[in-house]
Amino acid sequence: MRYRTIGELKVSAIGLGAMPLSIEGRPDERRAEATVHAALDAGITLIDTADSYHWHAGERGHNELLVARALRSYGGDTSGVLVATKGGRGRPGDGSWTVTGTPEHLRRAAEESAARLGVEAIGLYQLHKPDPEVPWADSVGALRDLFDAGTIRAAGISNVTTGQIRAARTILGDALVSVQNEYSPAVRGSEPELRLSERAGLAFLPWSPLGGISRSALDGPSGPASEGTAFHRVADARGASPQQVALAWLLARSPAMVPVPGASRPASVQDSARAAELDLHEGEATLLDEAADRLSR
């Protein structure tokens, strides 16, 4: 496994997006824990979760509890694993998503997430999405308060604009370490946020990183999965999967990039982890850039 940095922490270049283990169509608990264990066996040291990753009403924190159980039942050392969770979204149980970014909600949500994860302080706590009804400075200020209180060790923001990143840096300073926006071969709208993150020394965690190659589990697919693209041709030539090639392409896009592809089976996360070792040749990278340009039009 190769590594990248989030703040002062060294993490695996590929993380595990744990959301598919808890939402609609989730696997049974045995397979879910086996998926987390497979990630750890593969050298993954970053697990991305959220309090809103659940299926039915009344299940808030399902994914956080699952991740915590899987870490406890793992036979090896997990002290170097960074669990990143998020607050600010909800799921009423009817398939919809809500947004609540009030300081009171975020403080309470972070405290409850810490309890579910069984930690004194959350390694990385991310504001899941800006609430249009709450001033951005108020929501980000709640993260500052959580950091100052020792409830979280670092802060991140998700689904944000460049202006919101700059404003958050002003409030959070060095406590802000990451940005998590959608970015994939098929969805490139967050290129400005990626480049700003890179210049600012922030990690960029693309959600739904396999858009155009595989379907997304969050907010609907980013379009049907493609077949026969340059990603598939490079995969065939290299004896890899198209998903591995897409993740390797993302890593090559920026040193700030730390993809967290979702998985619901051990084989899937093991396949993703191998992308960290796949070095693209210059000609391949150019070919894939052109293919991504076509996918994202």
Short mmCIF file of N, CA, C and O in Angstrom, two decimals, residues 212-286:
data_model
loop_
_atom_site.label_atom_id
_atom_site.label_comp_id
_atom_site.label_asym_id
_atom_site.label_seq_id
_atom_site.Cartn_x
_atom_site.Cartn_y
_atom_site.Cartn_z
N GLY A 212 -19.21 6.79 -13.98
CA GLY A 212 -18.88 6.51 -15.38
C GLY A 212 -18.31 5.13 -15.57
O GLY A 212 -18.34 4.58 -16.67
N ILE A 213 -17.79 4.55 -14.47
CA ILE A 213 -17.24 3.19 -14.52
C ILE A 213 -18.16 2.24 -13.75
O ILE A 213 -18.45 1.13 -14.19
N SER A 214 -18.61 2.68 -12.58
CA SER A 214 -19.56 1.93 -11.76
C SER A 214 -20.64 2.88 -11.27
O SER A 214 -20.43 4.08 -11.18
N ARG A 215 -21.77 2.35 -10.89
CA ARG A 215 -22.86 3.17 -10.38
C ARG A 215 -22.55 3.68 -8.99
O ARG A 215 -21.84 3.04 -8.22
N SER A 216 -23.09 4.85 -8.66
CA SER A 216 -22.93 5.44 -7.35
C SER A 216 -24.07 5.00 -6.44
O SER A 216 -25.19 4.83 -6.90
N ALA A 217 -23.78 4.84 -5.14
CA ALA A 217 -24.81 4.47 -4.18
C ALA A 217 -25.46 5.68 -3.52
O ALA A 217 -26.42 5.52 -2.79
N LEU A 218 -24.95 6.87 -3.76
CA LEU A 218 -25.43 8.06 -3.08
C LEU A 218 -26.01 9.06 -4.07
O LEU A 218 -25.40 9.37 -5.09
N ASP A 219 -27.21 9.57 -3.75
CA ASP A 219 -27.87 10.58 -4.57
C ASP A 219 -28.10 10.12 -6.01
O ASP A 219 -28.11 10.91 -6.94
N GLY A 220 -28.27 8.82 -6.19
CA GLY A 220 -28.52 8.31 -7.52
C GLY A 220 -27.24 8.12 -8.31
O GLY A 220 -26.21 8.71 -8.01
N PRO A 221 -27.25 7.27 -9.32
CA PRO A 221 -26.05 7.04 -10.12
C PRO A 221 -25.67 8.28 -10.92
O PRO A 221 -26.51 9.09 -11.27
N SER A 222 -24.40 8.42 -11.19
CA SER A 222 -23.94 9.55 -11.99
C SER A 222 -24.03 9.19 -13.47
O SER A 222 -23.23 9.61 -14.28
N GLY A 223 -25.01 8.41 -13.82
CA GLY A 223 -25.17 7.94 -15.19
C GLY A 223 -24.89 6.46 -15.24
O GLY A 223 -24.26 5.90 -14.34
N PRO A 224 -25.35 5.79 -16.27
CA PRO A 224 -25.12 4.35 -16.38
C PRO A 224 -23.63 4.05 -16.50
O PRO A 224 -22.87 4.83 -17.05
N ALA A 225 -23.23 2.92 -15.95
CA ALA A 225 -21.83 2.51 -16.04
C ALA A 225 -21.46 2.31 -17.51
O ALA A 225 -22.22 1.73 -18.28
N SER A 226 -20.30 2.79 -17.87
CA SER A 226 -19.86 2.71 -19.25
C SER A 226 -19.11 1.40 -19.49
O SER A 226 -18.56 0.79 -18.57
N GLU A 227 -19.08 0.98 -20.72
CA GLU A 227 -18.30 -0.18 -21.12
C GLU A 227 -17.54 0.18 -22.39
O GLU A 227 -17.98 1.01 -23.19
N GLY A 228 -16.39 -0.42 -22.55
CA GLY A 228 -15.63 -0.23 -23.77
C GLY A 228 -14.90 1.09 -23.85
O GLY A 228 -14.46 1.50 -24.93
N THR A 229 -14.75 1.80 -22.73
CA THR A 229 -14.00 3.05 -22.74
C THR A 229 -12.50 2.77 -22.69
O THR A 229 -12.06 1.63 -22.56
N ALA A 230 -11.73 3.85 -22.75
CA ALA A 230 -10.28 3.71 -22.62
C ALA A 230 -9.91 3.10 -21.27
O ALA A 230 -8.89 2.41 -21.15
N PHE A 231 -10.71 3.36 -20.25
CA PHE A 231 -10.45 2.76 -18.94
C PHE A 231 -10.52 1.24 -19.02
O PHE A 231 -9.71 0.54 -18.40
N HIS A 232 -11.46 0.74 -19.79
CA HIS A 232 -11.59 -0.71 -19.95
C HIS A 232 -10.46 -1.26 -20.82
O HIS A 232 -9.92 -2.34 -20.54
N ARG A 233 -10.06 -0.52 -21.84
CA ARG A 233 -8.98 -1.00 -22.71
C ARG A 233 -7.65 -1.03 -21.96
O ARG A 233 -6.87 -1.98 -22.09
N VAL A 234 -7.37 0.01 -21.18
CA VAL A 234 -6.14 0.01 -20.38
C VAL A 234 -6.19 -1.12 -19.36
O VAL A 234 -5.19 -1.79 -19.11
N ALA A 235 -7.35 -1.33 -18.78
CA ALA A 235 -7.49 -2.42 -17.79
C ALA A 235 -7.17 -3.77 -18.43
O ALA A 235 -6.45 -4.59 -17.84
N ASP A 236 -7.71 -4.01 -19.62
CA ASP A 236 -7.43 -5.27 -20.30
C ASP A 236 -5.94 -5.43 -20.58
O ASP A 236 -5.36 -6.51 -20.39
N ALA A 237 -5.31 -4.36 -21.00
CA ALA A 237 -3.88 -4.42 -21.33
C ALA A 237 -3.01 -4.63 -20.10
O ALA A 237 -1.95 -5.28 -20.18
N ARG A 238 -3.45 -4.11 -18.96
CA ARG A 238 -2.64 -4.18 -17.74
C ARG A 238 -3.03 -5.33 -16.82
O ARG A 238 -2.43 -5.51 -15.76
N GLY A 239 -4.04 -6.10 -17.19
CA GLY A 239 -4.49 -7.18 -16.34
C GLY A 239 -5.10 -6.68 -15.05
O GLY A 239 -4.97 -7.30 -13.99
N ALA A 240 -5.79 -5.55 -15.13
CA ALA A 240 -6.43 -4.93 -13.96
C ALA A 240 -7.91 -4.76 -14.24
O ALA A 240 -8.39 -5.04 -15.35
N SER A 241 -8.65 -4.31 -13.25
CA SER A 241 -10.06 -4.02 -13.46
C SER A 241 -10.22 -2.56 -13.90
O SER A 241 -9.36 -1.71 -13.60
N PRO A 242 -11.31 -2.23 -14.59
CA PRO A 242 -11.56 -0.82 -14.94
C PRO A 242 -11.63 0.07 -13.71
O PRO A 242 -11.22 1.24 -13.75
N GLN A 243 -12.15 -0.47 -12.61
CA GLN A 243 -12.23 0.30 -11.37
C GLN A 243 -10.83 0.64 -10.85
O GLN A 243 -10.58 1.76 -10.40
N GLN A 244 -9.92 -0.33 -10.91
CA GLN A 244 -8.54 -0.05 -10.50
C GLN A 244 -7.92 1.04 -11.35
O GLN A 244 -7.25 1.94 -10.85
N VAL A 245 -8.14 0.97 -12.65
CA VAL A 245 -7.58 1.96 -13.55
C VAL A 245 -8.16 3.34 -13.26
O VAL A 245 -7.44 4.35 -13.24
N ALA A 246 -9.47 3.40 -12.99
CA ALA A 246 -10.09 4.70 -12.68
C ALA A 246 -9.51 5.28 -11.40
O ALA A 246 -9.23 6.49 -11.32
N LEU A 247 -9.30 4.45 -10.39
CA LEU A 247 -8.74 4.94 -9.12
C LEU A 247 -7.28 5.36 -9.30
O LEU A 247 -6.84 6.37 -8.74
N ALA A 248 -6.52 4.61 -10.09
CA ALA A 248 -5.13 4.99 -10.37
C ALA A 248 -5.09 6.31 -11.13
O ALA A 248 -4.21 7.16 -10.89
N TRP A 249 -6.04 6.51 -12.03
CA TRP A 249 -6.12 7.78 -12.76
C TRP A 249 -6.41 8.94 -11.80
O TRP A 249 -5.80 10.01 -11.90
N LEU A 250 -7.31 8.72 -10.86
CA LEU A 250 -7.60 9.75 -9.87
C LEU A 250 -6.36 10.09 -9.06
O LEU A 250 -6.06 11.27 -8.84
N LEU A 251 -5.63 9.09 -8.60
CA LEU A 251 -4.42 9.33 -7.82
C LEU A 251 -3.41 10.13 -8.63
O LEU A 251 -2.69 10.97 -8.08
N ALA A 252 -3.36 9.88 -9.93
CA ALA A 252 -2.41 10.58 -10.79
C ALA A 252 -2.84 12.02 -11.06
O ALA A 252 -2.02 12.86 -11.45
N ARG A 253 -4.12 12.34 -10.82
CA ARG A 253 -4.62 13.68 -11.08
C ARG A 253 -4.04 14.71 -10.12
O ARG A 253 -3.86 15.87 -10.48
N SER A 254 -3.77 14.30 -8.87
CA SER A 254 -3.31 15.27 -7.88
C SER A 254 -2.74 14.54 -6.67
O SER A 254 -3.29 13.51 -6.24
N PRO A 255 -1.68 15.07 -6.08
CA PRO A 255 -1.16 14.48 -4.83
C PRO A 255 -2.10 14.68 -3.66
O PRO A 255 -1.94 14.05 -2.61
N ALA A 256 -3.11 15.56 -3.81
CA ALA A 256 -4.08 15.77 -2.74
C ALA A 256 -5.18 14.71 -2.74
O ALA A 256 -5.91 14.58 -1.76
N MET A 257 -5.28 13.95 -3.81
CA MET A 257 -6.39 13.02 -4.01
C MET A 257 -6.26 11.79 -3.12
O MET A 257 -5.23 11.11 -3.12
N VAL A 258 -7.34 11.48 -2.38
CA VAL A 258 -7.40 10.25 -1.58
C VAL A 258 -8.79 9.64 -1.81
O VAL A 258 -9.74 9.94 -1.07
N PRO A 259 -8.95 8.80 -2.82
CA PRO A 259 -10.27 8.24 -3.13
C PRO A 259 -10.77 7.30 -2.03
O PRO A 259 -9.98 6.58 -1.40
N VAL A 260 -12.08 7.31 -1.81
CA VAL A 260 -12.70 6.41 -0.83
C VAL A 260 -13.84 5.66 -1.50
O VAL A 260 -15.02 5.87 -1.20
N PRO A 261 -13.53 4.74 -2.43
CA PRO A 261 -14.58 4.00 -3.12
C PRO A 261 -15.37 3.13 -2.15
O PRO A 261 -14.82 2.55 -1.22
N GLY A 262 -16.66 3.03 -2.40
CA GLY A 262 -17.50 2.18 -1.57
C GLY A 262 -17.31 0.72 -1.92
O GLY A 262 -16.84 0.36 -3.01
N ALA A 263 -17.69 -0.13 -0.99
CA ALA A 263 -17.62 -1.57 -1.21
C ALA A 263 -18.63 -2.24 -0.29
O ALA A 263 -18.89 -1.78 0.81
N SER A 264 -19.19 -3.35 -0.76
CA SER A 264 -20.09 -4.14 0.08
C SER A 264 -19.65 -5.61 0.11
O SER A 264 -20.34 -6.44 0.70
N ARG A 265 -18.52 -5.91 -0.54
CA ARG A 265 -17.98 -7.27 -0.55
C ARG A 265 -16.47 -7.21 -0.34
O ARG A 265 -15.81 -6.28 -0.81
N PRO A 266 -15.89 -8.20 0.32
CA PRO A 266 -14.44 -8.21 0.50
C PRO A 266 -13.68 -8.12 -0.82
O PRO A 266 -12.68 -7.39 -0.92
N ALA A 267 -14.15 -8.81 -1.84
CA ALA A 267 -13.43 -8.81 -3.12
C ALA A 267 -13.37 -7.42 -3.72
O ALA A 267 -12.38 -7.04 -4.36
N SER A 268 -14.44 -6.64 -3.53
CA SER A 268 -14.48 -5.30 -4.12
C SER A 268 -13.44 -4.39 -3.49
O SER A 268 -12.73 -3.66 -4.19
N VAL A 269 -13.35 -4.41 -2.17
CA VAL A 269 -12.40 -3.52 -1.51
C VAL A 269 -10.97 -3.98 -1.75
O VAL A 269 -10.05 -3.16 -1.88
N GLN A 270 -10.75 -5.27 -1.87
CA GLN A 270 -9.41 -5.76 -2.20
C GLN A 270 -8.99 -5.32 -3.59
O GLN A 270 -7.84 -4.93 -3.82
N ASP A 271 -9.93 -5.34 -4.52
CA ASP A 271 -9.66 -4.87 -5.88
C ASP A 271 -9.30 -3.39 -5.87
O ASP A 271 -8.33 -2.97 -6.49
N SER A 272 -10.07 -2.60 -5.13
CA SER A 272 -9.80 -1.16 -5.07
C SER A 272 -8.43 -0.87 -4.46
O SER A 272 -7.71 0.01 -4.93
N ALA A 273 -8.08 -1.60 -3.42
CA ALA A 273 -6.80 -1.35 -2.73
C ALA A 273 -5.62 -1.54 -3.66
O ALA A 273 -4.61 -0.82 -3.56
N ARG A 274 -5.74 -2.46 -4.60
CA ARG A 274 -4.62 -2.72 -5.51
C ARG A 274 -4.35 -1.56 -6.46
O ARG A 274 -3.27 -1.47 -7.06
N ALA A 275 -5.31 -0.64 -6.58
CA ALA A 275 -5.12 0.52 -7.45
C ALA A 275 -3.98 1.40 -6.97
O ALA A 275 -3.35 2.11 -7.77
N ALA A 276 -3.68 1.37 -5.68
CA ALA A 276 -2.61 2.21 -5.14
C ALA A 276 -1.26 1.84 -5.71
O ALA A 276 -0.33 2.66 -5.73
N GLU A 277 -1.12 0.61 -6.18
CA GLU A 277 0.16 0.14 -6.72
C GLU A 277 0.22 0.21 -8.24
O GLU A 277 1.22 -0.19 -8.83
N LEU A 278 -0.83 0.69 -8.87
CA LEU A 278 -0.89 0.71 -10.33
C LEU A 278 -0.38 2.06 -10.85
O LEU A 278 -1.05 3.09 -10.70
N ASP A 279 0.78 2.06 -11.44
CA ASP A 279 1.36 3.29 -12.01
C ASP A 279 1.00 3.37 -13.49
O ASP A 279 1.28 2.44 -14.26
N LEU A 280 0.39 4.45 -13.88
CA LEU A 280 0.01 4.64 -15.28
C LEU A 280 1.17 5.21 -16.07
O LEU A 280 1.88 6.10 -15.60
N HIS A 281 1.36 4.71 -17.27
CA HIS A 281 2.35 5.28 -18.17
C HIS A 281 1.83 6.62 -18.70
O HIS A 281 0.62 6.88 -18.69
N GLU A 282 2.74 7.46 -19.17
CA GLU A 282 2.34 8.79 -19.64
C GLU A 282 1.30 8.70 -20.75
O GLU A 282 0.32 9.43 -20.75
N GLY A 283 1.51 7.78 -21.67
CA GLY A 283 0.55 7.63 -22.76
C GLY A 283 -0.81 7.18 -22.27
O GLY A 283 -1.85 7.62 -22.77
N GLU A 284 -0.82 6.30 -21.27
CA GLU A 284 -2.08 5.84 -20.70
C GLU A 284 -2.81 6.98 -20.01
O GLU A 284 -4.03 7.13 -20.14
N ALA A 285 -2.07 7.79 -19.26
CA ALA A 285 -2.68 8.90 -18.54
C ALA A 285 -3.33 9.88 -19.51
O ALA A 285 -4.44 10.36 -19.28
N THR A 286 -2.65 10.16 -20.61
CA THR A 286 -3.20 11.07 -21.61
C THR A 286 -4.46 10.49 -22.24
O THR A 286 -5.47 11.19 -22.41
#
